[in-house]
CSV table of C-alpha atoms in Angstrom, one decimal:
chain,number,residue,atom,x,y,z
Q,1,MET,CA,161.3,115.8,107.7
Q,2,SER,CA,159.6,117.0,110.9
Q,3,GLN,CA,156.0,117.2,112.0
Q,4,PRO,CA,155.0,120.6,113.2
Q,5,LEU,CA,153.1,119.4,116.3
Q,6,LYS,CA,155.8,116.9,117.4
Q,7,GLY,CA,156.1,117.1,121.2
Q,8,THR,CA,152.6,118.5,121.7
Q,9,VAL,CA,150.6,116.3,124.1
Q,10,ILE,CA,146.8,116.1,123.8
Q,11,LEU,CA,144.5,114.5,126.3
Q,12,ASP,CA,141.5,113.5,124.3
Q,13,LEU,CA,138.3,112.7,126.2
Q,14,THR,CA,136.1,113.0,123.1
Q,15,HIS,CA,134.2,110.2,121.5
Q,16,VAL,CA,132.2,109.5,118.2
Q,17,LEU,CA,133.2,112.0,115.6
Q,18,ALA,CA,133.6,115.8,116.1
Q,19,GLY,CA,136.2,115.6,118.8
Q,20,PRO,CA,138.0,112.6,117.4
Q,21,TYR,CA,138.1,114.2,114.0
Q,22,ALA,CA,139.8,117.2,115.4
Q,23,SER,CA,142.4,115.1,117.3
Q,24,MET,CA,142.9,113.0,114.1
Q,25,ILE,CA,143.9,116.2,112.3
Q,26,LEU,CA,146.3,117.1,115.1
Q,27,ALA,CA,147.7,113.6,115.3
Q,28,ASP,CA,148.4,113.7,111.6
Q,29,LEU,CA,150.4,116.9,112.2
Q,30,GLY,CA,152.5,115.1,114.8
Q,31,ALA,CA,150.8,115.6,118.1
Q,32,LYS,CA,150.8,112.8,120.7
Q,33,VAL,CA,147.1,112.0,121.3
Q,34,ILE,CA,146.3,110.1,124.4
Q,35,LYS,CA,142.7,108.9,124.1
Q,36,VAL,CA,141.1,108.7,127.6
Q,37,GLU,CA,138.2,106.2,127.3
Q,38,ARG,CA,135.6,104.7,129.5
Q,39,PRO,CA,136.6,101.4,131.1
Q,40,GLU,CA,135.2,98.3,129.3
Q,41,ILE,CA,133.1,100.4,126.9
Q,42,GLY,CA,135.5,102.9,125.3
Q,43,ASP,CA,134.5,105.2,122.5
Q,44,ASP,CA,131.0,104.5,121.1
Q,45,THR,CA,132.4,104.0,117.6
Q,46,ARG,CA,134.2,100.9,118.7
Q,47,ALA,CA,130.7,99.3,118.3
Q,48,PHE,CA,129.9,101.0,114.9
Q,49,PRO,CA,129.9,98.9,111.7
Q,50,PRO,CA,131.5,97.9,109.4
Q,51,PHE,CA,133.7,95.5,111.2
Q,52,LYS,CA,136.8,93.6,110.3
Q,53,GLY,CA,136.8,90.7,112.7
Q,54,ASP,CA,135.9,92.2,116.1
Q,55,ASP,CA,137.3,95.7,115.2
Q,56,SER,CA,135.3,98.6,113.9
Q,57,ALA,CA,136.7,100.1,110.6
Q,58,TYR,CA,134.9,103.3,111.5
Q,59,PHE,CA,136.8,103.6,114.7
Q,60,ALA,CA,140.1,102.6,113.1
Q,61,THR,CA,140.0,105.1,110.3
Q,62,ILE,CA,139.3,108.1,112.7
Q,63,ASN,CA,141.5,107.1,115.6
Q,64,HIS,CA,144.7,105.7,113.9
Q,65,GLY,CA,147.9,106.7,115.5
Q,66,LYS,CA,146.4,107.6,118.9
Q,67,GLU,CA,147.0,105.9,122.2
Q,68,SER,CA,144.4,104.6,124.6
Q,69,ILE,CA,144.1,104.5,128.3
Q,70,ALA,CA,140.8,103.7,130.2
Q,71,LEU,CA,140.1,105.8,133.2
Q,72,ASP,CA,137.0,106.3,135.4
Q,73,LEU,CA,137.2,109.9,136.5
Q,74,LYS,CA,134.9,109.2,139.4
Q,75,GLN,CA,137.4,106.8,140.9
Q,76,GLN,CA,140.2,108.3,143.1
Q,77,GLU,CA,143.0,106.2,141.7
Q,78,ASP,CA,142.2,107.0,138.1
Q,79,ARG,CA,141.7,110.6,139.0
Q,80,GLU,CA,145.2,110.8,140.4
Q,81,LEU,CA,146.6,109.3,137.2
Q,82,PHE,CA,144.6,111.7,135.1
Q,83,GLU,CA,145.8,114.6,137.0
Q,84,ARG,CA,149.4,113.5,136.5
Q,85,LEU,CA,148.7,113.4,132.8
Q,86,LEU,CA,147.1,116.9,132.9
Q,87,ALA,CA,150.3,118.2,134.3
Q,88,GLN,CA,152.2,117.1,131.2
Q,89,ALA,CA,149.5,118.0,128.6
Q,90,ASP,CA,149.4,120.9,126.3
Q,91,VAL,CA,145.7,120.4,125.3
Q,92,LEU,CA,142.6,118.8,126.8
Q,93,LEU,CA,139.7,118.0,124.4
Q,94,GLU,CA,136.2,117.1,125.6
Q,95,ASN,CA,132.8,116.9,124.0
Q,96,TYR,CA,130.5,116.5,127.0
Q,97,ARG,CA,127.5,118.7,127.5
Q,98,PRO,CA,128.3,121.9,129.5
Q,99,GLY,CA,128.6,121.3,133.2
Q,100,VAL,CA,129.8,117.6,133.1
Q,101,MET,CA,133.5,118.4,133.4
Q,102,ASP,CA,132.7,121.0,136.1
Q,103,ARG,CA,130.9,118.3,138.1
Q,104,LEU,CA,133.9,116.0,137.7
Q,105,GLY,CA,136.2,118.8,139.0
Q,106,TYR,CA,137.9,119.4,135.7
Q,107,GLY,CA,136.0,122.4,134.2
Q,108,TRP,CA,137.8,125.2,132.4
Q,109,ALA,CA,138.0,127.6,135.3
Q,110,THR,CA,139.4,125.0,137.7
Q,111,LEU,CA,142.0,123.7,135.2
Q,112,HIS,CA,143.0,127.2,134.0
Q,113,ALA,CA,143.7,128.2,137.6
Q,114,LYS,CA,145.9,125.1,138.2
Q,115,HIS,CA,147.4,124.8,134.7
Q,116,PRO,CA,147.5,128.3,133.1
Q,117,LYS,CA,149.2,127.2,129.9
Q,118,LEU,CA,146.7,124.4,129.3
Q,119,ILE,CA,144.4,124.8,126.3
Q,120,TYR,CA,140.9,123.5,126.9
Q,121,GLY,CA,139.1,122.5,123.7
Q,122,ALA,CA,135.3,121.9,124.0
Q,123,VAL,CA,133.0,120.8,121.2
Q,124,SER,CA,129.3,120.3,121.8
Q,125,GLY,CA,126.0,120.6,120.0
Q,126,PHE,CA,125.1,124.1,121.0
Q,127,GLY,CA,128.2,125.5,122.7
Q,128,HIS,CA,128.8,126.6,126.3
Q,129,SER,CA,126.6,129.6,126.2
Q,130,GLY,CA,123.1,130.5,125.0
Q,131,PRO,CA,119.6,129.3,126.0
Q,132,ASP,CA,120.0,125.8,124.4
Q,133,ALA,CA,123.5,125.0,125.6
Q,134,MET,CA,122.3,122.1,127.7
Q,135,LYS,CA,120.4,120.4,124.9
Q,136,PRO,CA,121.8,117.2,123.3
Q,137,ALA,CA,122.5,117.1,119.6
Q,138,TYR,CA,123.7,114.8,116.8
Q,139,ASP,CA,124.8,115.6,113.3
Q,140,MET,CA,121.4,115.5,111.8
Q,141,VAL,CA,119.9,117.8,114.4
Q,142,VAL,CA,122.4,120.6,113.6
Q,143,GLN,CA,122.2,120.1,109.9
Q,144,ALA,CA,118.4,120.6,110.2
Q,145,ARG,CA,118.4,123.5,112.6
Q,146,GLY,CA,121.4,125.2,111.1
Q,147,GLY,CA,119.8,125.7,107.7
Q,148,VAL,CA,121.9,123.2,105.7
Q,149,MET,CA,119.0,120.8,105.1
Q,150,SER,CA,116.8,123.6,103.9
Q,151,ILE,CA,119.0,124.1,100.8
Q,152,THR,CA,120.0,120.5,100.2
Q,153,GLY,CA,118.2,118.3,97.7
Q,154,GLU,CA,115.8,119.0,94.9
Q,155,ARG,CA,113.3,121.8,94.9
Q,156,ASP,CA,109.7,120.9,96.0
Q,157,ARG,CA,110.9,117.6,97.5
Q,158,GLU,CA,111.5,116.7,101.2
Q,159,PRO,CA,114.7,118.1,102.7
Q,160,VAL,CA,117.7,115.7,102.9
Q,161,ARG,CA,120.8,115.7,105.0
Q,162,VAL,CA,124.2,116.1,103.4
Q,163,GLY,CA,125.6,112.6,102.9
Q,164,ALA,CA,128.8,113.2,104.9
Q,165,SER,CA,128.4,114.0,108.6
Q,166,ILE,CA,129.3,117.7,108.1
Q,167,GLY,CA,127.7,118.6,111.4
Q,168,ASP,CA,130.4,116.8,113.2
Q,169,ILE,CA,133.2,117.1,110.7
Q,170,ALA,CA,132.9,120.9,110.3
Q,171,ALA,CA,132.9,121.3,114.1
Q,172,GLY,CA,136.0,119.1,114.3
Q,173,MET,CA,137.8,121.1,111.7
Q,174,PHE,CA,137.0,124.4,113.5
Q,175,LEU,CA,138.1,122.9,116.8
Q,176,ALA,CA,141.4,121.9,115.3
Q,177,HIS,CA,141.8,125.5,113.9
Q,178,GLY,CA,141.1,127.0,117.3
Q,179,ILE,CA,143.5,124.7,119.0
Q,180,LEU,CA,146.3,125.6,116.6
Q,181,ALA,CA,145.7,129.3,117.1
Q,182,ALA,CA,145.7,128.8,120.9
Q,183,LEU,CA,149.0,126.8,120.7
Q,184,LEU,CA,150.5,129.7,118.8
Q,185,GLN,CA,149.4,132.1,121.5
Q,186,VAL,CA,151.0,130.0,124.2
Q,187,GLN,CA,154.2,129.7,122.1
Q,188,LYS,CA,154.3,133.5,122.0
Q,189,GLY,CA,154.2,133.6,125.8
Q,190,GLY,CA,150.5,133.9,126.4
Q,191,ASP,CA,148.3,131.7,128.6
Q,192,GLY,CA,146.1,128.8,127.5
Q,193,GLN,CA,142.5,129.5,126.7
Q,194,MET,CA,139.2,127.8,126.2
Q,195,VAL,CA,138.2,127.0,122.6
Q,196,ASP,CA,134.4,126.6,122.6
Q,197,VAL,CA,133.1,125.2,119.3
Q,198,ALA,CA,129.4,124.4,118.7
Q,199,MET,CA,128.2,122.1,116.0
Q,200,LEU,CA,125.3,124.4,115.3
Q,201,ASP,CA,127.5,127.4,114.9
Q,202,SER,CA,129.7,125.5,112.5
Q,203,GLN,CA,126.7,124.8,110.2
Q,204,LEU,CA,125.8,128.5,109.8
Q,205,ALA,CA,129.5,129.3,109.1
Q,206,LEU,CA,129.4,127.0,106.1
Q,207,LEU,CA,126.4,128.8,104.5
Q,208,GLU,CA,128.4,131.6,102.8
Q,209,HIS,CA,126.2,132.3,99.8
Q,210,ALA,CA,122.9,131.4,101.6
Q,211,VAL,CA,123.6,134.0,104.4
Q,212,ALA,CA,124.5,136.6,101.8
Q,213,ILE,CA,121.3,135.9,99.8
Q,214,THR,CA,119.0,135.9,102.8
Q,215,SER,CA,120.4,139.1,104.4
Q,216,THR,CA,120.4,141.0,101.1
Q,217,THR,CA,117.1,139.9,99.5
Q,218,GLY,CA,115.1,139.1,102.7
Q,219,GLU,CA,114.2,135.7,101.3
Q,220,ALA,CA,115.8,132.4,102.4
Q,221,PRO,CA,117.1,130.3,99.5
Q,222,ARG,CA,115.4,127.0,98.6
Q,223,PRO,CA,117.1,123.8,97.4
Q,224,ASN,CA,118.5,124.1,93.8
Q,225,GLY,CA,119.6,120.5,93.4
Q,226,ALA,CA,123.1,120.5,92.0
Q,227,ARG,CA,122.9,124.1,90.7
Q,228,HIS,CA,124.7,127.0,92.4
Q,229,PRO,CA,122.3,129.8,93.2
Q,230,SER,CA,124.6,132.6,92.3
Q,231,ILE,CA,126.7,131.3,89.4
Q,232,THR,CA,125.5,130.0,86.0
Q,233,PRO,CA,126.3,127.6,84.4
Q,234,PHE,CA,127.4,125.7,87.5
Q,235,GLU,CA,125.6,122.4,87.8
Q,236,THR,CA,125.0,118.9,86.3
Q,237,PHE,CA,124.2,118.4,82.6
Q,238,HIS,CA,123.0,115.3,80.7
Q,239,ALA,CA,125.3,113.6,78.2
Q,240,GLU,CA,124.4,110.6,76.1
Q,241,ASP,CA,125.3,108.2,78.9
Q,242,GLY,CA,124.5,110.1,82.1
Q,243,LEU,CA,125.3,113.2,84.0
Q,244,PHE,CA,128.5,115.3,84.3
Q,245,VAL,CA,129.3,118.7,85.7
Q,246,ILE,CA,130.2,122.0,84.2
Q,247,ALA,CA,131.4,125.0,86.3
Q,248,ALA,CA,131.9,128.0,84.1
Q,249,GLY,CA,132.3,130.5,86.9
Q,250,ASN,CA,132.9,133.8,84.9
Q,251,ASP,CA,132.3,135.4,81.6
Q,252,VAL,CA,135.5,134.3,80.0
Q,253,LEU,CA,134.8,130.7,80.8
Q,254,PHE,CA,131.3,131.0,79.5
Q,255,GLN,CA,132.6,132.3,76.2
Q,256,ARG,CA,135.0,129.4,76.0
Q,257,LEU,CA,132.2,127.0,76.8
Q,258,CYS,CA,130.1,128.5,74.0
Q,259,LYS,CA,133.0,128.0,71.6
Q,260,ALA,CA,133.7,124.5,72.7
Q,261,LEU,CA,130.0,123.5,72.3
Q,262,ALA,CA,129.5,125.6,69.1
Q,263,LEU,CA,126.7,127.5,70.8
Q,264,PRO,CA,126.2,130.9,69.2
Q,265,ILE,CA,124.9,132.6,72.4
Q,266,ALA,CA,128.0,134.2,73.9
Q,267,ASP,CA,126.8,137.7,73.1
Q,268,ASP,CA,123.1,137.0,73.6
Q,269,VAL,CA,121.9,139.5,76.2
Q,270,ARG,CA,120.1,136.8,78.0
Q,271,PHE,CA,123.4,135.1,78.8
Q,272,SER,CA,126.1,137.8,78.4
Q,273,THR,CA,126.6,138.4,82.1
Q,274,ASN,CA,126.5,136.1,85.1
Q,275,GLN,CA,123.4,137.9,86.5
Q,276,SER,CA,121.5,137.4,83.2
Q,277,ARG,CA,122.6,133.8,83.0
Q,278,CYS,CA,121.3,133.2,86.5
Q,279,GLU,CA,118.0,134.8,85.5
Q,280,ASN,CA,117.8,132.5,82.5
Q,281,ALA,CA,119.4,129.4,84.0
Q,282,ARG,CA,116.7,126.9,83.0
Q,283,LEU,CA,116.8,128.0,79.4
Q,284,LEU,CA,120.5,128.0,79.3
Q,285,LYS,CA,120.6,124.4,80.7
Q,286,ARG,CA,118.2,123.3,77.9
Q,287,LEU,CA,120.4,124.9,75.2
Q,288,ILE,CA,123.6,123.3,76.6
Q,289,GLU,CA,122.0,119.9,77.0
Q,290,ALA,CA,120.6,120.0,73.4
Q,291,VAL,CA,124.3,119.7,72.4
Q,292,THR,CA,125.7,117.5,75.2
Q,293,ILE,CA,123.0,114.9,75.0
Q,294,ASP,CA,124.4,113.5,71.7
Q,295,ARG,CA,127.8,112.4,73.0
Q,296,PRO,CA,129.1,110.5,76.1
Q,297,ALA,CA,130.2,112.4,79.2
Q,298,ALA,CA,133.8,111.4,78.7
Q,299,HIS,CA,133.8,113.1,75.3
Q,300,TRP,CA,132.6,116.4,76.6
Q,301,ILE,CA,134.8,116.3,79.7
Q,302,ALA,CA,137.8,115.9,77.4
Q,303,GLU,CA,136.7,118.7,75.1
Q,304,LEU,CA,136.0,121.1,77.9
Q,305,GLU,CA,139.2,120.3,79.8
Q,306,ALA,CA,141.1,121.0,76.6
Q,307,ALA,CA,139.4,124.4,76.4
Q,308,GLY,CA,140.3,125.1,80.1
Q,309,ILE,CA,136.8,124.9,81.4
Q,310,PRO,CA,136.3,123.3,84.9
Q,311,THR,CA,134.4,120.1,84.4
Q,312,GLY,CA,134.4,116.5,85.7
Q,313,PRO,CA,132.5,113.2,86.1
Q,314,ILE,CA,130.2,112.4,89.0
Q,315,GLN,CA,132.0,109.6,90.7
Q,316,ASN,CA,130.8,107.3,93.4
Q,317,VAL,CA,133.1,106.8,96.5
Q,318,ALA,CA,134.8,103.7,95.1
Q,319,GLN,CA,135.6,105.6,91.9
Q,320,ALA,CA,136.9,108.6,93.8
Q,321,MET,CA,139.2,106.3,95.8
Q,322,GLU,CA,140.6,105.0,92.6
Q,323,ASP,CA,141.0,108.4,91.0
Q,324,PRO,CA,144.5,108.9,89.7
Q,325,GLN,CA,144.7,112.4,91.0
Q,326,MET,CA,143.6,111.2,94.5
Q,327,LEU,CA,146.2,108.5,94.4
Q,328,ALA,CA,148.9,110.9,93.2
Q,329,ARG,CA,148.1,113.1,96.2
Q,330,ASN,CA,148.3,110.2,98.6
Q,331,MET,CA,144.7,110.7,99.6
Q,332,VAL,CA,144.0,106.9,100.0
Q,333,VAL,CA,146.2,105.4,102.8
Q,334,SER,CA,146.4,102.1,104.6
Q,335,VAL,CA,145.8,101.8,108.4
Q,336,LEU,CA,147.9,99.0,109.9
Q,337,ASP,CA,146.8,96.5,112.4
Q,338,LYS,CA,148.8,95.5,115.5
Q,339,ALA,CA,151.0,93.1,113.4
Q,340,GLY,CA,151.9,95.9,111.0
Q,341,THR,CA,149.8,94.6,108.2
Q,342,PRO,CA,147.5,96.9,106.2
Q,343,ALA,CA,144.0,96.3,107.5
Q,344,TYR,CA,141.9,99.3,106.7
Q,345,VAL,CA,141.7,102.0,104.0
Q,346,ALA,CA,141.3,105.6,105.1
Q,347,ALA,CA,141.4,109.0,103.6
Q,348,GLY,CA,144.8,110.6,103.6
Q,349,ASN,CA,145.8,113.9,105.1
Q,350,PRO,CA,144.8,116.8,102.8
Q,351,ILE,CA,147.2,119.1,104.5
Q,352,LYS,CA,150.4,118.8,102.4
Q,353,MET,CA,153.4,120.6,103.9
Q,354,SER,CA,156.8,120.8,102.2
Q,355,ALA,CA,158.8,119.8,105.3
Q,356,MET,CA,156.4,117.1,106.6
Q,357,GLU,CA,156.4,113.5,105.6
Q,358,ASP,CA,153.2,112.2,104.1
Q,359,PRO,CA,153.4,108.4,104.6
Q,360,LYS,CA,151.3,105.9,102.7
Q,361,THR,CA,150.4,104.0,105.9
Q,362,ARG,CA,149.0,105.1,109.3
Q,363,ALA,CA,149.9,103.6,112.7
Q,364,PRO,CA,147.2,101.3,114.1
Q,365,ALA,CA,144.2,102.5,116.1
Q,366,PRO,CA,144.6,101.7,119.8
Q,367,SER,CA,143.0,98.8,121.6
Q,368,LEU,CA,140.9,99.9,124.5
Q,369,ASP,CA,143.4,100.7,127.4
Q,370,GLY,CA,146.0,99.0,125.2
Q,371,ASP,CA,148.6,101.7,125.8
Q,372,ARG,CA,148.3,102.0,129.6
Q,373,ASP,CA,151.8,100.6,130.4
Q,374,GLY,CA,153.5,102.8,127.7
Q,375,ILE,CA,151.6,105.9,128.8
Q,376,VAL,CA,152.5,105.4,132.4
Q,377,ALA,CA,156.2,104.7,131.5
Q,378,TRP,CA,156.2,107.9,129.4
Q,379,LEU,CA,154.6,109.8,132.2
Q,380,GLU,CA,157.2,108.6,134.8
Q,381,THR,CA,160.0,109.7,132.4
Q,382,LYS,CA,158.5,113.1,132.0
Q,383,GLU,CA,158.0,113.6,135.7
Q,384,ALA,CA,161.6,112.5,136.4
Q,385,GLY,CA,162.9,115.0,133.9
Q,386,SER,CA,161.0,117.8,135.5
Q,387,THR,CA,162.3,117.2,139.0
């Protein structure tokens, strides 16, 4: 089996989450990721809990399989080594505020003139254009400003952020997509290009139904809790022992739901179409729960699954990590330590490809500057081969 990005070299100057998440995706697809870190300090997440001994599990689960070299790009000797690495790289990733790389002498225009095939991937809070390009940002800032927090949580309560850091993660995913497209263009004979991804842009791009609702009705949607604003029934329901979810996304599924619950309302004009169900969502929820409240959630999940209706339990993270379907799809993997012993648990690669191996373990995360000798030896071999 082969990895599609095997042989692709990525110089990764990013830290914390958005950029490292993108390079993790690319590393899982086979790219050689050389993580260029600050001397003595390294990536900020090396200091993030939880820890196992002196090592951060947070860092290990995002940076597994990468290599690390510590370089101070203000020091001439380190700059010379960095420039040798640039000459062998296919992609450079950075997540500084606009202007930082230019001041170091490694901005897009400079590098493109010297290395026309190099792809330059930049991820930042607000992107490299627009009036707020120079402002700093973290995940919560873009979730708030990008509209996500305005529709998250329960109605008439304070806004809440999404539990996962989707400000960073979405930007990292879009950056990886852009890098793959740019690599394809180079493969076809084109030049490298700059891939500019903003965390704020990425939040608006996630709001598919909210943008449609706002632009069509003129009113911005408010939080609906677990309920989908445009599909009904599509939310949580109470059973005897707690909540579970039902997602009957069309008329056929709603008719099956009525039959499974013995509810004589399939032809009721208040519920006969999705639009009418949305208009009467609160009443429909009460009618459904009048039935489901008498039996445990597991009973109803089994009944509805047998009828072909999308449903499921509300699991915590520990339960999700033990879910037989997750395990069957190799979505819980072990990250090894330097001795080759499983040390951390991480999410697996959701991209399953027929010709790519999907191992149950991941190579260790790098020690700060721990791969310097190997990187220099690899670099010398590459330089010797090109002369």
